[in-house]
């Protein structure tokens, strides 16, 4: 563990960057950010480089109800909801190149998997935390029309390293192999998986479930929740995560006794091909492809169009 003096040599600006926060405005040594503690339209989080008594960086949160401020140790305590010792451990890992690793334990891998497979990936999972990252929540709400309330129920904040790059972050969700499907914010979102590719299941807690809902991607599922104004669907949910995994969907359906399967495949070549294959190989099931989003690539694009009106 590093000493407090060593911790205070860390640049708050550099540390904020590893957490995905970039300056909104710079005025000399005064750097302003949108607060990492809440959503806001005017940047109220201020960093003064070298403004401390010993020449260390200090910060102050000027927003309404804001946390007062302090040195980088106080910042990590507030960001990660940890104590003094925990903050020093996090900052120690930052100095050693661990970037964004936090004190929260990495979620354990599930022992249950429908589909055995090999594992080969350059993605190194570092931490799984509740989805409280302003950049990701802003992207989901403004670009994808998924509210924070819904996103936080099904998505996690994932910190990872990739091919020598450290302190990367994305939102993710767990698949049936116990690994995490990843998506980042941006015009061209990065897509990856922390290990093995697999489908994701959200199984209903109600007995004698007779309906199954099949989605290509999780954002389509979350879009349906937004459209209906609910936080869960009355039935089991399968997220394919890729149409290439349709055979795993077929294996899963063969193990269940559903009366109706509602599908939400994309309106593209791959989606149409996957739908036809599923219909052909599940003739005993009532497969109902939804059509309300015709004219759009997928359900999320349809949801976005409704918000733009």
Coordinates of C-alpha atoms in Angstrom, one line a residue:
X1 CA 0.0 0.0 0.0
X2 CA 1.3 3.5 -0.8
X3 CA 1.6 6.3 1.7
X4 CA -0.8 9.3 1.7
X5 CA 2.1 11.5 0.6
X6 CA 2.7 9.2 -2.5
X7 CA -1.0 9.2 -3.2
X8 CA -1.2 13.0 -3.3
X9 CA 1.5 13.0 -6.1
X10 CA -1.1 11.5 -8.5
X11 CA -2.7 14.0 -10.9
X12 CA -6.4 14.2 -10.3
X13 CA -6.8 15.1 -14.0
X14 CA -5.1 11.8 -15.0
X15 CA -7.1 9.8 -12.5
X16 CA -10.3 11.3 -13.7
X17 CA -9.4 10.4 -17.3
X18 CA -9.0 6.7 -16.3
X19 CA -12.5 6.9 -15.0
X20 CA -13.8 8.3 -18.2
X21 CA -14.2 11.9 -17.3
X22 CA -12.8 14.6 -19.5
X23 CA -12.7 18.4 -18.8
X24 CA -15.7 20.4 -19.8
X25 CA -13.8 23.7 -19.5
X26 CA -10.2 24.8 -18.7
X27 CA -9.2 28.2 -17.3
X28 CA -5.5 28.2 -16.5
X29 CA -4.9 25.8 -13.6
X30 CA -8.7 25.6 -13.0
X31 CA -10.3 22.7 -14.6
X32 CA -14.1 22.1 -14.6
X33 CA -15.9 18.8 -15.1
X34 CA -19.5 17.8 -15.1
X35 CA -19.9 16.3 -11.6
X36 CA -19.2 12.5 -11.4
X37 CA -21.7 12.4 -8.6
X38 CA -24.9 13.5 -10.4
X39 CA -26.3 14.6 -13.7
X40 CA -26.0 18.3 -14.5
X41 CA -26.0 20.7 -17.4
X42 CA -23.5 23.2 -16.1
X43 CA -20.1 21.8 -15.0
X44 CA -19.7 22.3 -11.2
X45 CA -16.8 20.0 -10.3
X46 CA -13.6 22.0 -10.1
X47 CA -10.0 20.7 -10.0
X48 CA -7.1 23.1 -9.1
X49 CA -3.8 21.7 -10.2
X50 CA -1.2 22.2 -7.6
X51 CA -3.7 24.1 -5.4
X52 CA -3.0 22.2 -2.2
X53 CA -0.7 23.2 0.6
X54 CA 2.0 20.8 -0.6
X55 CA 1.5 21.5 -4.3
X56 CA -0.9 18.6 -4.7
X57 CA -4.1 18.8 -6.8
X58 CA -7.3 19.5 -5.0
X59 CA -11.0 19.4 -6.0
X60 CA -14.2 21.0 -5.0
X61 CA -17.8 20.2 -5.9
X62 CA -19.7 23.5 -6.2
X63 CA -23.1 21.9 -7.2
X64 CA -26.2 21.9 -5.2
X65 CA -25.9 19.3 -2.5
X66 CA -22.4 18.7 -3.7
X67 CA -19.7 16.9 -1.7
X68 CA -17.4 19.7 -0.4
X69 CA -14.0 18.5 -1.8
X70 CA -10.4 17.8 -0.8
X71 CA -7.4 15.9 -2.1
X72 CA -7.3 12.9 -4.3
X73 CA -7.7 10.5 -1.4
X74 CA -11.0 12.2 -0.5
X75 CA -12.1 12.0 -4.1
X76 CA -11.5 8.3 -4.3
X77 CA -13.3 7.8 -1.0
X78 CA -16.3 9.6 -2.4
X79 CA -16.3 8.0 -5.9
X80 CA -15.8 4.5 -4.7
X81 CA -17.7 4.7 -1.4
X82 CA -14.7 3.4 0.5
X83 CA -12.6 4.3 3.5
X84 CA -9.1 5.9 3.8
X85 CA -7.3 2.5 3.6
X86 CA -9.4 1.4 0.6
X87 CA -8.7 4.7 -1.2
X88 CA -4.9 4.2 -0.7
X89 CA -5.2 0.6 -2.1
X90 CA -7.0 1.9 -5.2
X91 CA -4.5 4.7 -5.8
X92 CA -1.6 2.2 -5.2
X93 CA -3.0 0.1 -8.0
X94 CA -3.4 3.2 -10.2
X95 CA 0.3 4.0 -9.7
X96 CA 1.3 0.4 -10.5
X97 CA -0.7 0.5 -13.7
X98 CA -3.9 -1.0 -12.5
X99 CA -5.8 2.1 -13.5
X100 CA -9.5 1.8 -12.6
X101 CA -9.4 -1.4 -10.4
X102 CA -11.6 -0.8 -7.3
X103 CA -12.0 -2.4 -4.0
X104 CA -15.2 -4.2 -5.1
X105 CA -14.6 -7.9 -5.7
X106 CA -15.0 -9.2 -9.2
X107 CA -18.3 -11.0 -9.6
X108 CA -17.8 -14.8 -9.3
X109 CA -18.3 -16.9 -12.4
X110 CA -21.4 -19.0 -12.5
X111 CA -20.9 -22.7 -12.3
X112 CA -23.9 -23.3 -14.6
X113 CA -23.5 -23.0 -18.4
X114 CA -25.7 -24.4 -21.1
X115 CA -22.8 -24.6 -23.6
X116 CA -19.3 -25.7 -23.0
X117 CA -16.7 -23.8 -25.0
X118 CA -13.1 -22.8 -25.1
X119 CA -11.9 -19.4 -23.8
X120 CA -9.5 -17.2 -25.6
X121 CA -9.6 -13.4 -25.3
X122 CA -7.3 -10.4 -24.8
X123 CA -9.9 -8.7 -22.6
X124 CA -8.9 -8.8 -18.9
X125 CA -11.8 -8.2 -16.5
X126 CA -10.7 -5.9 -13.6
X127 CA -13.9 -4.9 -11.7
X128 CA -17.7 -5.2 -11.9
X129 CA -19.6 -2.4 -10.2
X130 CA -23.1 -0.9 -10.2
X131 CA -23.7 1.2 -13.3
X132 CA -23.1 4.7 -11.8
X133 CA -20.8 6.1 -14.5
X134 CA -22.1 9.5 -15.8
X135 CA -20.7 9.1 -19.3
X136 CA -22.3 5.7 -19.8
X137 CA -25.6 6.7 -18.3
X138 CA -25.7 9.9 -20.4
X139 CA -25.0 7.9 -23.6
X140 CA -27.7 5.3 -22.8
X141 CA -30.3 8.0 -22.1
X142 CA -29.4 10.6 -24.8
X143 CA -28.3 8.3 -27.6
X144 CA -30.2 5.1 -26.9
X145 CA -33.3 6.5 -25.0
X146 CA -32.8 4.0 -22.1
X147 CA -33.4 5.7 -18.7
X148 CA -30.9 5.3 -15.9
X149 CA -33.6 3.6 -13.8
X150 CA -34.0 0.8 -16.3
X151 CA -30.3 0.6 -17.3
X152 CA -29.2 0.1 -13.7
X153 CA -31.4 -2.9 -13.2
X154 CA -29.8 -5.0 -16.0
X155 CA -26.4 -3.5 -16.8
X156 CA -23.1 -3.2 -14.9
X157 CA -20.1 -0.9 -15.0
X158 CA -17.2 -3.0 -16.2
X159 CA -13.5 -1.9 -15.8
X160 CA -11.1 -3.9 -18.0
X161 CA -7.8 -3.9 -19.7
X162 CA -7.3 -4.8 -23.4
X163 CA -4.2 -5.5 -25.3
X164 CA -1.9 -3.4 -23.1
X165 CA -4.5 -0.6 -22.6
X166 CA -5.5 -0.2 -19.0
X167 CA -8.3 1.4 -17.1
X168 CA -10.9 1.0 -19.8
X169 CA -14.6 1.0 -19.0
X170 CA -17.9 -0.1 -20.6
X171 CA -21.4 -1.1 -19.6
X172 CA -21.9 -4.9 -19.7
X173 CA -24.2 -7.7 -18.7
X174 CA -23.5 -11.3 -17.8
X175 CA -23.9 -14.2 -20.1
X176 CA -24.6 -17.9 -19.3
X177 CA -20.9 -18.8 -19.3
X178 CA -20.3 -16.3 -16.5
X179 CA -18.5 -13.7 -18.6
X180 CA -19.6 -10.2 -19.6
X181 CA -20.7 -8.8 -22.9
X182 CA -19.3 -5.3 -23.3
X183 CA -20.5 -2.1 -25.0
X184 CA -18.9 1.3 -24.8
X185 CA -20.4 4.7 -25.5
X186 CA -19.7 6.6 -28.7
X187 CA -20.7 7.0 -32.4
X188 CA -19.0 3.6 -33.1
X189 CA -19.5 1.6 -30.0
X190 CA -16.9 -1.0 -29.1
X191 CA -18.3 -4.5 -28.7
X192 CA -16.4 -7.3 -26.9
X193 CA -16.8 -10.0 -24.4
X194 CA -14.6 -10.6 -21.3
X195 CA -14.2 -14.3 -22.1
X196 CA -16.6 -16.8 -23.7
X197 CA -19.5 -15.7 -26.0
X198 CA -22.9 -17.0 -24.9
X199 CA -26.5 -16.1 -24.7
X200 CA -28.0 -14.3 -21.6
X201 CA -31.1 -15.5 -19.8
X202 CA -33.4 -13.6 -17.5
X203 CA -35.7 -16.3 -16.1
X204 CA -39.0 -15.4 -14.6
X205 CA -39.5 -16.0 -10.9
X206 CA -43.1 -17.0 -11.5
X207 CA -43.9 -20.7 -11.7
X208 CA -45.4 -22.4 -14.8
X209 CA -44.0 -19.8 -17.3
X210 CA -45.6 -20.3 -20.7
X211 CA -44.1 -17.4 -22.6
X212 CA -40.6 -16.7 -23.8
X213 CA -39.3 -13.4 -25.3
X214 CA -36.2 -13.6 -27.6
X215 CA -34.1 -10.5 -28.4
X216 CA -30.9 -10.2 -30.5
X217 CA -29.4 -7.6 -28.2
X218 CA -30.0 -6.4 -24.7
X219 CA -30.8 -2.8 -25.7
X220 CA -33.8 -4.1 -27.7
X221 CA -35.0 -5.8 -24.5
X222 CA -34.5 -2.6 -22.5
X223 CA -36.3 -0.7 -25.2
X224 CA -39.3 -2.8 -24.8
X225 CA -39.3 -2.1 -21.1
X226 CA -39.2 1.6 -21.9
X227 CA -42.0 1.4 -24.4
X228 CA -44.2 -0.5 -22.1
X229 CA -43.2 1.5 -19.0
X230 CA -42.3 -1.6 -17.0
X231 CA -39.2 -3.0 -15.4
X232 CA -39.8 -6.7 -16.3
X233 CA -41.6 -8.8 -18.7
X234 CA -44.2 -11.5 -17.8
X235 CA -42.1 -14.5 -19.1
X236 CA -38.6 -15.8 -19.6
X237 CA -36.2 -13.6 -21.6
X238 CA -33.4 -14.7 -23.9
X239 CA -30.8 -12.3 -25.2
X240 CA -28.9 -13.9 -28.1
X241 CA -26.0 -11.5 -28.0
X242 CA -25.3 -12.6 -31.6
X243 CA -27.4 -14.3 -34.3
X244 CA -24.5 -16.8 -34.6
X245 CA -25.7 -18.2 -31.3
X246 CA -29.2 -19.2 -32.6
X247 CA -28.4 -22.9 -32.1
X248 CA -27.9 -22.2 -28.4
X249 CA -31.4 -20.7 -28.4
X250 CA -32.7 -23.8 -30.1
X251 CA -31.1 -26.0 -27.5
X252 CA -32.6 -23.9 -24.7
X253 CA -36.1 -23.9 -26.2
X254 CA -35.9 -27.7 -26.5
X255 CA -35.5 -27.9 -22.7
X256 CA -38.6 -25.8 -22.0
X257 CA -42.3 -26.1 -22.5
X258 CA -43.4 -22.7 -23.8
X259 CA -46.7 -22.2 -25.4
X260 CA -45.6 -19.0 -27.2
X261 CA -42.3 -17.6 -28.2
X262 CA -42.2 -13.9 -29.1
X263 CA -39.2 -12.9 -31.2
X264 CA -37.7 -9.5 -31.9
X265 CA -35.1 -10.2 -34.6
X266 CA -33.5 -7.3 -36.5
X267 CA -34.9 -6.3 -39.8
X268 CA -31.8 -7.2 -41.7
X269 CA -30.4 -10.2 -43.6
X270 CA -28.9 -11.8 -40.5
X271 CA -32.1 -11.3 -38.5
X272 CA -34.4 -12.7 -41.2
X273 CA -32.2 -15.7 -41.7
X274 CA -32.1 -16.5 -38.0
X275 CA -35.8 -16.1 -37.7
X276 CA -36.5 -18.6 -40.6
X277 CA -34.0 -21.1 -39.1
X278 CA -35.7 -20.9 -35.7
X279 CA -39.1 -21.3 -37.2
X280 CA -38.0 -24.3 -39.3
X281 CA -36.4 -26.1 -36.3
X282 CA -39.2 -25.4 -33.8
X283 CA -42.3 -26.3 -35.7
X284 CA -44.0 -27.5 -32.5
X285 CA -43.8 -24.0 -31.0
X286 CA -45.9 -20.9 -31.7
X287 CA -43.2 -18.5 -32.9
X288 CA -44.4 -14.9 -33.2
X289 CA -42.1 -12.4 -34.8
X290 CA -43.0 -8.9 -33.8
X291 CA -43.7 -6.4 -36.6
X292 CA -44.4 -3.1 -34.9
X293 CA -40.9 -1.8 -35.7
X294 CA -41.0 -2.5 -39.4
X295 CA -39.1 0.1 -41.3
X296 CA -36.5 0.3 -38.6
X297 CA -33.4 -1.9 -38.1
X298 CA -34.3 -2.9 -34.6
X299 CA -36.5 -2.1 -31.6
X300 CA -34.0 0.4 -30.1
X301 CA -34.0 2.4 -33.4
X302 CA -37.8 2.4 -33.3
X303 CA -37.7 3.7 -29.7
X304 CA -35.2 6.5 -30.7
X305 CA -37.6 7.6 -33.5
X306 CA -40.4 8.0 -31.0
X307 CA -38.3 10.3 -28.8
X308 CA -37.2 12.5 -31.7
X309 CA -40.8 13.4 -32.6

